[in-house]
PDB file of C-alpha atoms in Angstrom:
ATOM      1  CA  MET A   1      86.094  64.982  91.440  1.00 61.00           C
ATOM      2  CA  THR A   2      87.615  63.579  88.277  1.00 58.00           C
ATOM      3  CA  VAL A   3      86.047  60.570  86.430  1.00 54.00           C
ATOM      4  CA  LEU A   4      87.937  58.281  84.075  1.00 57.00           C
ATOM      5  CA  ASP A   5      85.314  55.753  82.668  1.00 65.00           C
ATOM      6  CA  SER A   6      83.995  54.146  85.826  1.00 84.00           C
ATOM      7  CA  VAL A   7      86.713  55.249  88.133  1.00 92.00           C
ATOM      8  CA  CYS A   8      86.290  58.464  90.207  1.00 93.00           C
ATOM      9  CA  ILE A   9      89.023  60.359  91.998  1.00 96.00           C
ATOM     10  CA  ASP A  10      88.169  62.379  95.129  1.00 96.00           C
ATOM     11  CA  TRP A  11      90.102  64.240  97.575  1.00 97.00           C
ATOM     12  CA  ASP A  12      89.691  62.896 101.185  1.00 97.00           C
ATOM     13  CA  ALA A  13      90.336  65.933 103.396  1.00 97.00           C
ATOM     14  CA  VAL A  14      90.168  63.992 106.640  1.00 97.00           C
ATOM     15  CA  ARG A  15      93.057  61.633 105.739  1.00 96.00           C
ATOM     16  CA  GLY A  16      94.801  64.070 103.405  1.00 97.00           C
ATOM     17  CA  LEU A  17      94.719  61.388 100.404  1.00 98.00           C
ATOM     18  CA  TYR A  18      93.306  61.071  96.920  1.00 98.00           C
ATOM     19  CA  VAL A  19      90.987  58.120  96.674  1.00 98.00           C
ATOM     20  CA  ALA A  20      90.399  56.558  93.310  1.00 97.00           C
ATOM     21  CA  ARG A  21      87.396  54.168  93.270  1.00 95.00           C
ATOM     22  CA  CYS A  22      85.923  52.034  90.489  1.00 93.00           C
ATOM     23  CA  ALA A  23      81.993  51.987  90.488  1.00 88.00           C
ATOM     24  CA  ARG A  24      81.957  48.668  88.544  1.00 87.00           C
ATOM     25  CA  CYS A  25      84.168  46.348  90.660  1.00 89.00           C
ATOM     26  CA  VAL A  26      84.370  48.562  93.863  1.00 87.00           C
ATOM     27  CA  ASP A  27      88.233  48.394  93.842  1.00 91.00           C
ATOM     28  CA  ALA A  28      89.908  51.266  95.446  1.00 95.00           C
ATOM     29  CA  PHE A  29      93.298  52.985  95.656  1.00 97.00           C
ATOM     30  CA  THR A  30      94.624  55.758  97.908  1.00 98.00           C
ATOM     31  CA  ALA A  31      97.383  57.970  96.987  1.00 98.00           C
ATOM     32  CA  THR A  32      99.328  61.014  98.274  1.00 98.00           C
ATOM     33  CA  THR A  33      99.413  62.775  94.976  1.00 97.00           C
ATOM     34  CA  PHE A  34      96.781  63.278  92.224  1.00 97.00           C
ATOM     35  CA  ASP A  35      99.199  61.911  89.551  1.00 97.00           C
ATOM     36  CA  GLN A  36      99.473  58.548  91.379  1.00 98.00           C
ATOM     37  CA  ALA A  37      95.781  58.240  91.689  1.00 97.00           C
ATOM     38  CA  ASP A  38      95.318  59.227  87.955  1.00 95.00           C
ATOM     39  CA  ALA A  39      97.919  56.772  86.937  1.00 96.00           C
ATOM     40  CA  TRP A  40      96.115  53.855  88.856  1.00 96.00           C
ATOM     41  CA  ALA A  41      92.806  55.043  87.347  1.00 94.00           C
ATOM     42  CA  ALA A  42      94.262  54.894  83.894  1.00 93.00           C
ATOM     43  CA  ALA A  43      95.790  51.484  84.235  1.00 93.00           C
ATOM     44  CA  HIS A  44      92.883  50.001  86.223  1.00 92.00           C
ATOM     45  CA  ARG A  45      91.105  46.995  84.697  1.00 89.00           C
ATOM     46  CA  CYS A  46      88.076  45.432  86.405  1.00 89.00           C
ATOM     47  CA  ASP A  47      87.943  41.769  87.274  1.00 84.00           C
ATOM     48  CA  VAL A  48      85.301  40.512  84.798  1.00 83.00           C
ATOM     49  CA  GLU A  49      84.100  37.705  87.293  1.00 87.00           C
ATOM     50  CA  LEU A  50      83.745  40.140  90.179  1.00 82.00           C
ATOM     51  CA  VAL A  51      81.741  42.596  88.055  1.00 80.00           C
ATOM     52  CA  ALA A  52      79.504  39.826  87.137  1.00 85.00           C
ATOM     53  CA  LEU A  53      79.140  38.613  90.679  1.00 87.00           C
ATOM     54  CA  LEU A  54      78.304  42.244  91.905  1.00 81.00           C
ATOM     55  CA  ALA A  55      75.788  42.635  89.165  1.00 82.00           C
ATOM     56  CA  SER A  56      73.942  39.389  89.958  1.00 87.00           C
ATOM     57  CA  LEU A  57      73.810  40.491  93.615  1.00 83.00           C
ATOM     58  CA  THR A  58      72.370  43.877  92.679  1.00 70.00           C
ATOM     59  CA  VAL A  59      69.683  42.208  90.526  1.00 65.00           C
ATOM     60  CA  ARG A  60      68.794  39.944  93.301  1.00 64.00           C
ATOM     61  CA  ALA A  61      68.544  42.763  95.886  1.00 62.00           C
ATOM     62  CA  ALA A  62      66.439  44.763  93.559  1.00 58.00           C
ATOM     63  CA  ALA A  63      63.903  41.873  92.956  1.00 53.00           C
TER      64      ALA A  63
END
């Protein structure tokens, strides 16, 4: 697993793909090569409104 800020890149052996996932906004990207996933991870920018919405839902669920 490779981590770039909030984005993790994992190998999905079942599908034979690299999966890049953002922990903050839950966005994901699948790629056939690590370089493609790494490029997406480096260029990824979270949607600020979506991050705020997810954070508010998490706070409510914890309460």
